[in-house]
Backbone as a printed PyTorch tensor [residue, N CA C, xyz], in Angstrom:
tensor([[[ 13.8330,  35.3720,  24.4250],
         [ 14.2170,  34.0800,  23.8920],
         [ 13.4240,  33.7770,  22.6310]],

        [[ 14.0660,  33.0850,  21.7530],
         [ 13.4580,  32.7140,  20.4900],
         [ 12.6610,  31.4250,  20.6450]],

        [[ 11.5880,  31.3200,  19.8900],
         [ 10.7790,  30.1000,  19.9080],
         [ 11.2500,  29.0820,  18.8880]],

        [[ 12.3420,  29.3840,  18.1810],
         [ 12.8690,  28.4490,  17.2000],
         [ 13.4880,  27.2480,  17.9020]],

        [[ 13.3170,  26.0660,  17.3410],
         [ 13.9280,  24.8820,  17.9610],
         [ 15.4490,  24.9550,  17.8510]],

        [[ 16.1060,  24.3700,  18.8520],
         [ 17.5620,  24.3520,  18.8440],
         [ 18.0640,  23.3490,  17.8110]],

        [[ 19.1250,  23.7250,  17.1280],
         [ 19.7560,  22.8140,  16.1850],
         [ 20.7330,  21.9480,  16.9660]],

        [[ 20.4360,  20.6850,  17.0460],
         [ 21.2710,  19.7470,  17.7800],
         [ 22.3820,  19.2210,  16.8830]],

        [[ 23.5140,  18.8340,  17.4720],
         [ 24.5780,  18.2290,  16.6630],
         [ 24.0980,  16.9910,  15.9090]],

        [[ 23.1860,  16.2320,  16.5080],
         [ 22.6610,  15.0420,  15.8210],
         [ 21.8420,  15.4330,  14.5890]],

        [[ 21.1610,  16.5780,  14.6500],
         [ 20.4100,  17.0570,  13.4860],
         [ 21.3570,  17.4260,  12.3520]],

        [[ 22.4190,  18.1290,  12.6830],
         [ 23.4120,  18.5020,  11.6740],
         [ 24.0700,  17.2530,  11.0860]],

        [[ 24.3380,  16.2740,  11.9390],
         [ 24.9260,  15.0140,  11.4730],
         [ 23.9640,  14.3110,  10.5040]],

        [[ 22.6710,  14.3320,  10.8220],
         [ 21.6820,  13.6910,   9.9430],
         [ 21.5890,  14.4160,   8.6010]],

        [[ 21.6680,  15.7390,   8.6060],
         [ 21.6870,  16.5010,   7.3510],
         [ 22.8530,  16.0230,   6.4960]],

        [[ 24.0190,  15.9080,   7.1160],
         [ 25.2320,  15.4890,   6.3920],
         [ 25.1360,  14.0480,   5.9130]],

        [[ 24.6470,  13.1560,   6.7590],
         [ 24.5290,  11.7440,   6.3810],
         [ 23.5440,  11.5770,   5.2270]],

        [[ 22.3880,  12.2560,   5.2970],
         [ 21.4030,  12.1610,   4.2160],
         [ 21.9970,  12.6900,   2.9160]],

        [[ 22.7120,  13.8160,   3.0030],
         [ 23.3580,  14.3840,   1.8200],
         [ 24.3490,  13.3910,   1.2290]],

        [[ 25.2370,  12.8580,   2.0520],
         [ 26.2780,  11.9460,   1.5620],
         [ 25.6950,  10.6400,   1.0350]],

        [[ 24.6760,  10.1010,   1.7070],
         [ 24.0400,   8.8650,   1.2400],
         [ 23.4210,   9.0610,  -0.1350]],

        [[ 22.7120,  10.1760,  -0.2980],
         [ 22.0520,  10.4170,  -1.5770],
         [ 23.0690,  10.6710,  -2.6850]],

        [[ 24.0260,  11.5560,  -2.4320],
         [ 25.0190,  11.8810,  -3.4630],
         [ 25.8580,  10.6480,  -3.8070]],

        [[ 26.2780,   9.8850,  -2.7940],
         [ 27.0660,   8.6760,  -3.0420],
         [ 26.2940,   7.6440,  -3.8410]],

        [[ 25.0350,   7.4330,  -3.4810],
         [ 24.2220,   6.4570,  -4.2190],
         [ 23.8940,   6.9740,  -5.6130]],

        [[ 23.7810,   8.2850,  -5.7670],
         [ 23.5550,   8.8730,  -7.0860],
         [ 24.7590,   8.6230,  -7.9890]],

        [[ 25.9620,   8.8010,  -7.4370],
         [ 27.1850,   8.5370,  -8.2060],
         [ 27.2520,   7.0600,  -8.6020]],

        [[ 26.9380,   6.1700,  -7.6700],
         [ 26.9100,   4.7360,  -7.9670],
         [ 25.9000,   4.4390,  -9.0720]],

        [[ 24.7260,   5.0300,  -8.9690],
         [ 23.6890,   4.7860,  -9.9630],
         [ 24.1040,   5.2880, -11.3460]],

        [[ 24.8390,   6.3820, -11.4030],
         [ 25.3050,   6.8870, -12.6960],
         [ 26.2350,   5.8810, -13.3770]],

        [[ 27.0190,   5.1600, -12.5740],
         [ 27.8800,   4.1220, -13.1560],
         [ 27.0530,   2.9540, -13.7000]],

        [[ 25.8980,   2.7350, -13.1230],
         [ 25.0180,   1.6540, -13.5690],
         [ 24.0770,   2.0780, -14.6960]],

        [[ 24.0510,   3.3880, -15.0030],
         [ 23.1180,   3.9030, -16.0160],
         [ 23.3070,   3.2830, -17.4000]],

        [[ 24.5000,   2.8530, -17.7250],
         [ 24.6860,   2.2490, -19.0400],
         [ 23.8480,   0.9720, -19.1850]],

        [[ 23.4590,   0.3920, -18.0660],
         [ 22.6290,  -0.8100, -18.0880],
         [ 21.1520,  -0.5120, -17.8250]],

        [[ 20.8730,   0.5600, -17.0830],
         [ 19.5120,   0.7550, -16.5860],
         [ 18.8560,   2.0880, -16.9210]],

        [[ 19.4950,   2.9560, -17.6960],
         [ 18.9090,   4.2580, -18.0060],
         [ 17.7920,   4.0950, -19.0370]],

        [[ 16.6160,   4.6050, -18.7190],
         [ 15.4710,   4.5550, -19.6270],
         [ 15.4750,   5.7940, -20.5270]],

        [[ 15.4300,   6.9600, -19.9060],
         [ 15.6060,   8.2580, -20.5640],
         [ 16.3720,   9.1320, -19.5710]],

        [[ 16.9490,  10.2540, -20.0000],
         [ 17.6540,  11.1100, -19.0370],
         [ 16.7700,  11.4470, -17.8290]],

        [[ 17.2940,  11.1810, -16.6460],
         [ 16.5600,  11.4520, -15.4140],
         [ 15.6880,  10.3030, -14.9480]],

        [[ 15.6180,   9.2040, -15.7140],
         [ 14.7730,   8.0630, -15.3500],
         [ 15.5780,   6.7710, -15.5020]],

        [[ 15.8740,   6.1340, -14.3690],
         [ 16.6050,   4.8770, -14.3560],
         [ 15.6420,   3.7540, -13.9760]],

        [[ 15.8310,   2.5900, -14.5410],
         [ 14.9290,   1.4750, -14.2500],
         [ 15.1730,   0.8460, -12.8790]],

        [[ 16.2680,   1.1620, -12.2500],
         [ 16.4560,   0.9090, -10.8180],
         [ 17.2380,   2.1100, -10.3020]],

        [[ 16.6050,   2.8450,  -9.4000],
         [ 17.1840,   4.0910,  -8.9190],
         [ 17.4910,   3.9530,  -7.4330]],

        [[ 18.7040,   3.5630,  -7.1440],
         [ 19.1550,   3.3140,  -5.7710],
         [ 19.0070,   4.5470,  -4.8760]],

        [[ 19.2790,   5.7730,  -5.3690],
         [ 19.1050,   6.9410,  -4.5010],
         [ 17.6830,   7.0930,  -3.9510]],

        [[ 16.6890,   6.6000,  -4.6690],
         [ 15.3160,   6.6550,  -4.1560],
         [ 15.2060,   5.8640,  -2.8590]],

        [[ 15.8720,   4.7270,  -2.8040],
         [ 15.8620,   3.9290,  -1.5900],
         [ 16.5380,   4.6340,  -0.4290]],

        [[ 17.6550,   5.2840,  -0.7110],
         [ 18.3330,   6.0250,   0.3480],
         [ 17.5260,   7.2530,   0.7650]],

        [[ 16.7820,   7.8210,  -0.1770],
         [ 15.9220,   8.9640,   0.1520],
         [ 14.8230,   8.5160,   1.1090]],

        [[ 14.1580,   7.4030,   0.7770],
         [ 13.0970,   6.8900,   1.6420],
         [ 13.6580,   6.4950,   3.0070]],

        [[ 14.7680,   5.8020,   3.0180],
         [ 15.3860,   5.3860,   4.2770],
         [ 15.7570,   6.5920,   5.1340]],

        [[ 16.3680,   7.6000,   4.5250],
         [ 16.7630,   8.7930,   5.2750],
         [ 15.5480,   9.4940,   5.8790]],

        [[ 14.4640,   9.5890,   5.1170],
         [ 13.2580,  10.2420,   5.6260],
         [ 12.6470,   9.4340,   6.7640]],

        [[ 12.6100,   8.1130,   6.6300],
         [ 12.0500,   7.2720,   7.6920],
         [ 12.8520,   7.3770,   8.9870]],

        [[ 14.1640,   7.4340,   8.8590],
         [ 15.0290,   7.4420,  10.0410],
         [ 15.3050,   8.8630,  10.5410]],

        [[ 15.5690,   9.7770,   9.6240],
         [ 16.0710,  11.0850,  10.0150],
         [ 15.0920,  12.2310,  10.0170]],

        [[ 13.9050,  12.0210,   9.5400],
         [ 12.8430,  13.0210,   9.5220],
         [ 13.2740,  14.3600,   8.9000]],

        [[ 12.9490,  15.4830,   9.5570],
         [ 13.1850,  16.8160,   8.9900],
         [ 14.6530,  17.1020,   8.6810]],

        [[ 15.5910,  16.7750,   9.5700],
         [ 16.9910,  17.0140,   9.1950],
         [ 17.3980,  16.2510,   7.9310]],

        [[ 16.8890,  15.0510,   7.7610],
         [ 17.1850,  14.2700,   6.5550],
         [ 16.5670,  14.9360,   5.3300]],

        [[ 15.3760,  15.4740,   5.4740],
         [ 14.7170,  16.1650,   4.3640],
         [ 15.5650,  17.3480,   3.9100]],

        [[ 16.1280,  18.0880,   4.8640],
         [ 16.9990,  19.2180,   4.5310],
         [ 18.2270,  18.7240,   3.7670]],

        [[ 18.8600,  17.6620,   4.2620],
         [ 20.0330,  17.1020,   3.5880],
         [ 19.7160,  16.5910,   2.2000]],

        [[ 18.5570,  15.9640,   2.0440],
         [ 18.1390,  15.4440,   0.7420],
         [ 17.8220,  16.5710,  -0.2350]],

        [[ 17.2350,  17.6410,   0.2670],
         [ 16.9400,  18.7960,  -0.5830],
         [ 18.2430,  19.3920,  -1.1220]],

        [[ 19.2160,  19.5710,  -0.2550],
         [ 20.5170,  20.1080,  -0.6790],
         [ 21.1830,  19.1470,  -1.6640]],

        [[ 21.1180,  17.8590,  -1.3720],
         [ 21.7200,  16.8510,  -2.2570],
         [ 21.0300,  16.8180,  -3.6180]],

        [[ 19.7100,  16.9750,  -3.6280],
         [ 18.9720,  16.9740,  -4.8950],
         [ 19.3820,  18.1520,  -5.7660]],

        [[ 19.5640,  19.2990,  -5.1480],
         [ 20.0160,  20.4710,  -5.9080],
         [ 21.4340,  20.2340,  -6.4150]],

        [[ 22.2820,  19.7260,  -5.5480],
         [ 23.6790,  19.4820,  -5.9110],
         [ 23.7900,  18.5170,  -7.0950]],

        [[ 23.0540,  17.4240,  -7.0540],
         [ 23.1300,  16.4480,  -8.1450],
         [ 22.4570,  16.9690,  -9.4170]],

        [[ 21.4220,  17.7800,  -9.2610],
         [ 20.7300,  18.3420, -10.4260],
         [ 21.5990,  19.3140, -11.2060]],

        [[ 22.4850,  19.9950, -10.5170],
         [ 23.3600,  20.9630, -11.1850],
         [ 24.1840,  20.2750, -12.2790]],

        [[ 24.6740,  19.0900, -12.0100],
         [ 25.4480,  18.3570, -13.0130],
         [ 24.5940,  17.6780, -14.0600]],

        [[ 23.3590,  17.3730, -13.7160],
         [ 22.4660,  16.6470, -14.6220],
         [ 21.7220,  17.5690, -15.5850]],

        [[ 21.2490,  18.6810, -15.0810],
         [ 20.4290,  19.6060, -15.8680],
         [ 21.1790,  20.9210, -16.0790]],

        [[ 22.2450,  20.8890, -16.8350],
         [ 23.1060,  22.0630, -17.0200],
         [ 22.4360,  23.1860, -17.7970]],

        [[ 21.4350,  22.8820, -18.6170],
         [ 20.7930,  23.9060, -19.4390],
         [ 19.6120,  24.5890, -18.7470]],

        [[ 19.2110,  24.1230, -17.5750],
         [ 18.0530,  24.6920, -16.8890],
         [ 18.4550,  25.8040, -15.9270]],

        [[ 17.5140,  26.6820, -15.6560],
         [ 17.7400,  27.7470, -14.6890],
         [ 17.7280,  27.1720, -13.2790]],

        [[ 18.3590,  27.8800, -12.3640],
         [ 18.4670,  27.4340, -10.9740],
         [ 17.1020,  27.2370, -10.3350]],

        [[ 16.1440,  28.0910, -10.6440],
         [ 14.8120,  27.9650, -10.0630],
         [ 14.1780,  26.6220, -10.4390]],

        [[ 14.4470,  26.1180, -11.6290],
         [ 13.9350,  24.8030, -12.0410],
         [ 14.5380,  23.6960, -11.1970]],

        [[ 15.8100,  23.8250, -10.8700],
         [ 16.4770,  22.8160, -10.0380],
         [ 15.8690,  22.7830,  -8.6360]],

        [[ 15.5530,  23.9580,  -8.0890],
         [ 14.8870,  24.0160,  -6.7850],
         [ 13.5010,  23.3870,  -6.8730]],

        [[ 12.8050,  23.6590,  -7.9550],
         [ 11.4750,  23.1060,  -8.1750],
         [ 11.5320,  21.5770,  -8.2340]],

        [[ 12.4910,  21.0290,  -8.9810],
         [ 12.6570,  19.5720,  -9.0660],
         [ 12.9940,  18.9780,  -7.6970]],

        [[ 13.8610,  19.6570,  -6.9400],
         [ 14.2570,  19.1590,  -5.6130],
         [ 13.0630,  19.1460,  -4.6590]],

        [[ 12.2790,  20.2000,  -4.6950],
         [ 11.0870,  20.2550,  -3.8350],
         [ 10.1200,  19.1370,  -4.2180]],

        [[  9.8690,  18.9700,  -5.5130],
         [  8.9520,  17.9200,  -5.9770],
         [  9.4460,  16.5440,  -5.5420]],

        [[ 10.7220,  16.3030,  -5.7040],
         [ 11.3050,  14.9980,  -5.4030],
         [ 11.2760,  14.6840,  -3.9120]],

        [[ 11.7620,  15.5890,  -3.1120],
         [ 11.8970,  15.3180,  -1.6780],
         [ 10.5440,  15.3590,  -0.9720]],

        [[  9.7290,  16.3440,  -1.2790],
         [  8.4490,  16.4450,  -0.5830],
         [  7.4690,  15.3480,  -0.9770]],

        [[  7.5460,  14.8370,  -2.2030],
         [  6.6530,  13.7260,  -2.5600],
         [  6.9810,  12.4980,  -1.7110]],

        [[  8.2610,  12.2490,  -1.4720],
         [  8.6510,  11.1310,  -0.6130],
         [  8.2630,  11.3830,   0.8430]],

        [[  8.4760,  12.6030,   1.3020],
         [  8.1400,  12.9290,   2.6900],
         [  6.6330,  12.8140,   2.9330]],

        [[  5.8340,  13.3380,   2.0090],
         [  4.3790,  13.2610,   2.1730],
         [  3.8890,  11.8170,   2.1160]],

        [[  4.4040,  11.0460,   1.1740],
         [  3.9910,   9.6480,   1.0600],
         [  4.3680,   8.8760,   2.3270]],

        [[  5.5850,   9.0880,   2.8160],
         [  6.0410,   8.3940,   4.0260],
         [  5.1740,   8.7530,   5.2180]],

        [[  4.9100,  10.0360,   5.3930],
         [  4.0950,  10.4900,   6.5160],
         [  2.6990,   9.8660,   6.4660]],

        [[  2.0700,   9.9240,   5.2960],
         [  0.7050,   9.3960,   5.1570],
         [  0.6490,   7.8880,   5.3890]],

        [[  1.5740,   7.1570,   4.8210],
         [  1.5780,   5.6950,   4.9920],
         [  1.8610,   5.3320,   6.4470]],

        [[  2.7990,   6.0350,   7.0700],
         [  3.1020,   5.7330,   8.4780],
         [  1.8880,   5.9920,   9.3650]],

        [[  1.1710,   7.0650,   9.1100],
         [ -0.0460,   7.3640,   9.8920],
         [ -1.1300,   6.3200,   9.6210]],

        [[ -1.3580,   6.0320,   8.3480],
         [ -2.4150,   5.1070,   7.9540],
         [ -2.1660,   3.6950,   8.4980]],

        [[ -0.9230,   3.2390,   8.4560],
         [ -0.6040,   1.8710,   8.8850],
         [ -0.1170,   1.7970,  10.3290]],

        [[ -0.1620,   2.9220,  11.0340],
         [  0.2580,   2.9940,  12.4460],
         [  1.6970,   2.5080,  12.6430]],

        [[  2.5750,   2.8980,  11.7330],
         [  3.9980,   2.5620,  11.8750],
         [  4.5790,   3.5340,  12.8850]],

        [[  5.1740,   3.0070,  13.9320],
         [  5.7070,   3.8430,  15.0070],
         [  6.8650,   4.7020,  14.5030]],

        [[  7.0160,   5.8570,  15.0960],
         [  8.0440,   6.8270,  14.7000],
         [  9.4530,   6.2280,  14.7370]],

        [[  9.7080,   5.3500,  15.7040],
         [ 11.0530,   4.7400,  15.7770],
         [ 11.1480,   3.4320,  14.9810]],

        [[ 10.1000,   3.1250,  14.2110],
         [ 10.0640,   2.0070,  13.2580],
         [ 10.1390,   0.6260,  13.9060]],

        [[  9.8990,   0.5180,  15.2110],
         [ 10.0090,  -0.7970,  15.8590],
         [  8.9950,  -1.7990,  15.3220]],

        [[  7.8790,  -1.3110,  14.7840],
         [  6.8620,  -2.2320,  14.2600],
         [  6.8460,  -2.2960,  12.7300]],

        [[  7.9100,  -1.8530,  12.1010],
         [  8.0100,  -1.9020,  10.6430],
         [  8.1020,  -3.3530,  10.1760]],

        [[  7.2860,  -3.7070,   9.2020],
         [  7.2680,  -5.0510,   8.6380],
         [  7.5750,  -4.9600,   7.1450]],

        [[  7.8970,  -6.0930,   6.5270],
         [  8.2330,  -6.0780,   5.1030],
         [  7.0690,  -5.5990,   4.2440]],

        [[  5.8560,  -5.9540,   4.5890],
         [  4.7260,  -5.4810,   3.7900],
         [  4.5730,  -3.9740,   3.9170]],

        [[  4.9640,  -3.3900,   5.0780],
         [  4.9750,  -1.9290,   5.2040],
         [  5.9680,  -1.3200,   4.2160]],

        [[  7.1160,  -1.9820,   4.0680],
         [  8.1530,  -1.4840,   3.1550],
         [  7.6270,  -1.4860,   1.7240]],

        [[  6.8770,  -2.5190,   1.3710],
         [  6.2880,  -2.5740,   0.0270],
         [  5.3100,  -1.4160,  -0.1590]],

        [[  4.4370,  -1.1980,   0.8050],
         [  3.4500,  -0.1130,   0.7000],
         [  4.1480,   1.2440,   0.6670]],

        [[  5.1270,   1.4510,   1.5440],
         [  5.8970,   2.7080,   1.5470],
         [  6.5900,   2.9170,   0.2030]],

        [[  7.2220,   1.8750,  -0.3050],
         [  7.9660,   1.9700,  -1.5630],
         [  7.0490,   2.2670,  -2.7380]],

        [[  5.9320,   1.5640,  -2.8220],
         [  4.9880,   1.7770,  -3.9210],
         [  4.3990,   3.1870,  -3.8470]],

        [[  3.9350,   3.5750,  -2.6830],
         [  3.2950,   4.8830,  -2.5320],
         [  4.2590,   6.0200,  -2.8540]],

        [[  5.4460,   5.9780,  -2.2690],
         [  6.4320,   7.0400,  -2.5090],
         [  6.8610,   7.0630,  -3.9730]],

        [[  7.0520,   5.8960,  -4.5550],
         [  7.5160,   5.8040,  -5.9410],
         [  6.4740,   6.3090,  -6.9370]],

        [[  5.2400,   5.8930,  -6.7530],
         [  4.1820,   6.3210,  -7.6720],
         [  3.9410,   7.8240,  -7.5400]],

        [[  3.8450,   8.3070,  -6.2930],
         [  3.6360,   9.7420,  -6.1030],
         [  4.7940,  10.5430,  -6.6910]],

        [[  6.0240,  10.1080,  -6.4320],
         [  7.1830,  10.8140,  -6.9750],
         [  7.1970,  10.7650,  -8.5000]],

        [[  6.8780,   9.6210,  -9.0780],
         [  6.8530,   9.5080, -10.5370],
         [  5.8720,  10.4840, -11.1670]],

        [[  4.7070,  10.5960, -10.5800],
         [  3.6910,  11.5130, -11.1120],
         [  4.1020,  12.9650, -10.8810]],

        [[  4.4510,  13.3030,  -9.6410],
         [  4.7900,  14.6890,  -9.3000],
         [  6.0380,  15.1520, -10.0470]],

        [[  7.0500,  14.3030, -10.0660],
         [  8.3070,  14.6790, -10.7200],
         [  8.1100,  14.8780, -12.2270]],

        [[  7.3660,  14.0110, -12.8570],
         [  7.1390,  14.1580, -14.2930],
         [  6.2060,  15.3190, -14.6200]],

        [[  5.3100,  15.6540, -13.7110],
         [  4.5180,  16.8710, -13.8910],
         [  5.4310,  18.0950, -13.8170]],

        [[  6.3890,  18.0600, -12.8960],
         [  7.3630,  19.1580, -12.8020],
         [  8.1930,  19.2250, -14.0780]],

        [[  8.6170,  18.0640, -14.5900],
         [  9.3660,  18.0300, -15.8550],
         [  8.5290,  18.6300, -16.9830]],

        [[  7.2550,  18.2730, -17.0270],
         [  6.3600,  18.7700, -18.0620],
         [  6.1950,  20.2920, -17.9540]],

        [[  6.0210,  20.7850, -16.7330],
         [  5.8620,  22.2260, -16.5100],
         [  7.1120,  23.0030, -16.9210]],

        [[  8.2700,  22.3800, -16.7820],
         [  9.5280,  23.0380, -17.1330],
         [  9.9420,  22.7660, -18.5800]],

        [[  9.1390,  21.9880, -19.3050],
         [  9.4270,  21.7160, -20.7030],
         [ 10.5400,  20.7150, -20.9340]],

        [[ 10.8270,  19.8840, -19.9400],
         [ 11.9010,  18.8940, -20.0510],
         [ 11.4430,  17.6630, -20.8250]],

        [[ 10.1490,  17.3110, -20.7220],
         [  9.6100,  16.1610, -21.4630],
         [  8.3920,  16.5970, -22.2550]],

        [[  8.0620,  15.8350, -23.2510],
         [  6.8680,  16.0920, -24.0540],
         [  5.6540,  15.4830, -23.3590]],

        [[  4.4880,  16.0550, -23.5950],
         [  3.2540,  15.5940, -22.9650],
         [  2.9830,  14.1230, -23.2390]],

        [[  3.2180,  13.6990, -24.4770],
         [  2.9150,  12.3030, -24.8250],
         [  3.8210,  11.3000, -24.1180]],

        [[  4.9700,  11.7400, -23.6380],
         [  5.8970,  10.8400, -22.9490],
         [  5.7040,  10.8410, -21.4380]],

        [[  4.8400,  11.7180, -20.9200],
         [  4.7250,  11.8890, -19.4760],
         [  4.3450,  10.6110, -18.7490]],

        [[  3.3070,   9.9170, -19.1920],
         [  2.8250,   8.7570, -18.4270],
         [  3.7740,   7.5680, -18.5400]],

        [[  4.3860,   7.3990, -19.6920],
         [  5.3720,   6.3290, -19.8480],
         [  6.5830,   6.6000, -18.9510]],

        [[  7.0560,   7.8460, -18.9470],
         [  8.1910,   8.2160, -18.0940],
         [  7.8310,   8.1090, -16.6140]],

        [[  6.6000,   8.5030, -16.2610],
         [  6.1490,   8.3890, -14.8670],
         [  6.1550,   6.9320, -14.4190]],

        [[  5.6710,   6.0520, -15.2740],
         [  5.6440,   4.6270, -14.9380],
         [  7.0550,   4.0600, -14.8130]],

        [[  7.9370,   4.4310, -15.7390],
         [  9.3270,   3.9520, -15.6710],
         [ 10.0210,   4.4850, -14.4350]],

        [[  9.7800,   5.7620, -14.1100],
         [ 10.3890,   6.3440, -12.9120],
         [  9.8630,   5.6620, -11.6620]],

        [[  8.5620,   5.4190, -11.6110],
         [  7.9660,   4.7530, -10.4490],
         [  8.5310,   3.3440, -10.2790]],

        [[  8.7120,   2.6190, -11.3680],
         [  9.2990,   1.2790, -11.2870],
         [ 10.7340,   1.3440, -10.7590]],

        [[ 11.5330,   2.2260, -11.3230],
         [ 12.9260,   2.3660, -10.8820],
         [ 13.0250,   2.7980,  -9.4370]],

        [[ 12.1790,   3.7510,  -9.0360],
         [ 12.1740,   4.2010,  -7.6460],
         [ 11.7170,   3.0840,  -6.7110]],

        [[ 10.6630,   2.3480,  -7.1200],
         [ 10.1760,   1.2470,  -6.2850],
         [ 11.2800,   0.2200,  -6.0420]],

        [[ 11.9440,  -0.1970,  -7.1110],
         [ 12.9980,  -1.2070,  -6.9550],
         [ 14.1220,  -0.6930,  -6.0600]],

        [[ 14.5180,   0.5720,  -6.2570],
         [ 15.5500,   1.1550,  -5.4040],
         [ 15.1160,   1.2390,  -3.9560]],

        [[ 13.8740,   1.6820,  -3.7320],
         [ 13.3410,   1.7940,  -2.3640],
         [ 13.2530,   0.4370,  -1.6890]],

        [[ 12.6560,  -0.5050,  -2.3830],
         [ 12.4470,  -1.8120,  -1.7770],
         [ 13.7750,  -2.4770,  -1.4240]],

        [[ 14.7360,  -2.4210,  -2.3200],
         [ 16.0320,  -3.0610,  -2.0640],
         [ 16.7430,  -2.4060,  -0.8830]],

        [[ 16.8730,  -1.0960,  -0.9000],
         [ 17.6360,  -0.3980,   0.1470],
         [ 16.9580,  -0.5090,   1.5040]],

        [[ 15.6540,  -0.2260,   1.5720],
         [ 14.9620,  -0.2500,   2.8610],
         [ 14.8500,  -1.6840,   3.3890]],

        [[ 14.6490,  -2.6560,   2.5090],
         [ 14.6060,  -4.0590,   2.9530],
         [ 15.9560,  -4.5160,   3.5010]],

        [[ 17.0230,  -4.1460,   2.8250],
         [ 18.3600,  -4.5110,   3.3380],
         [ 18.6330,  -3.8580,   4.6860]],

        [[ 18.2530,  -2.5970,   4.8410],
         [ 18.4170,  -1.9130,   6.1230],
         [ 17.5800,  -2.5990,   7.2040]],

        [[ 16.3390,  -2.9200,   6.8720],
         [ 15.4500,  -3.5720,   7.8350],
         [ 15.9990,  -4.9390,   8.2480]],

        [[ 16.4720,  -5.6990,   7.2820],
         [ 17.0640,  -7.0090,   7.5760],
         [ 18.2910,  -6.8580,   8.4740]],

        [[ 19.1430,  -5.8900,   8.1590],
         [ 20.3460,  -5.6660,   8.9710],
         [ 19.9860,  -5.2790,  10.3950]],

        [[ 18.9790,  -4.4300,  10.5760],
         [ 18.5920,  -4.0440,  11.9460],
         [ 17.9960,  -5.2170,  12.7000]],

        [[ 17.2670,  -6.0730,  12.0070],
         [ 16.7230,  -7.2700,  12.6650],
         [ 17.8320,  -8.2140,  13.0920]],

        [[ 18.8340,  -8.3930,  12.2410],
         [ 19.9490,  -9.2690,  12.5720],
         [ 20.7730,  -8.7250,  13.7350]],

        [[ 20.9820,  -7.4270,  13.7580],
         [ 21.7670,  -6.8020,  14.8250],
         [ 20.9980,  -6.8190,  16.1440]],

        [[ 19.6710,  -6.6660,  16.0730],
         [ 18.8830,  -6.5890,  17.3010],
         [ 18.6010,  -7.9540,  17.9290]],

        [[ 18.8320,  -9.0210,  17.1790],
         [ 18.6110, -10.3640,  17.7460],
         [ 19.6450, -10.6240,  18.8250]],

        [[ 19.1390, -11.0130,  19.9690],
         [ 20.0280, -11.2900,  21.1000],
         [ 20.3810, -12.7670,  21.1280]],

        [[ 21.6530, -13.0860,  21.3690],
         [ 22.0090, -14.5080,  21.4550],
         [ 21.3000, -15.1510,  22.6480]],

        [[ 20.9070, -16.4010,  22.4570],
         [ 20.1560, -17.0730,  23.5170],
         [ 21.0270, -17.9350,  24.3760]]])
């Protein structure tokens, strides 16, 4: 017998849901880019960041797999002049920075795995941490691949972190509010 974990149908469903949420929100964000695009690859409100954080909080490893595939898929249309290895590098930087930030904040703030004790201030801390880490890591990856100039790195990192924060805070707060409303029992 193999020691590999069994792939459950719910895991496959989470991979698909994370993929569709990210790609769908990415398409929506592209329509909004005429109002919010700072530079290519950096939006001043990036809704997919919120869906990425939400998927990781709810779906864990299967969501990370779906987000990785979605990041590669969306990058293919965005970065047509780059080699495939660069797209994988960007996807790893993007998804793992969110996963690491989420894991660390959840451990540090004792946020339960099923999120029953999630509070709005936790969402702010999760959003800020994931956004800042992603902004730095992602722009370092851009710099390593020659996509941005060194002098623009910190400005782009700050703009990316702001856009990611706003996207994260809005999406995760709306989800949290909806779960609170649904879980309230009539008296």
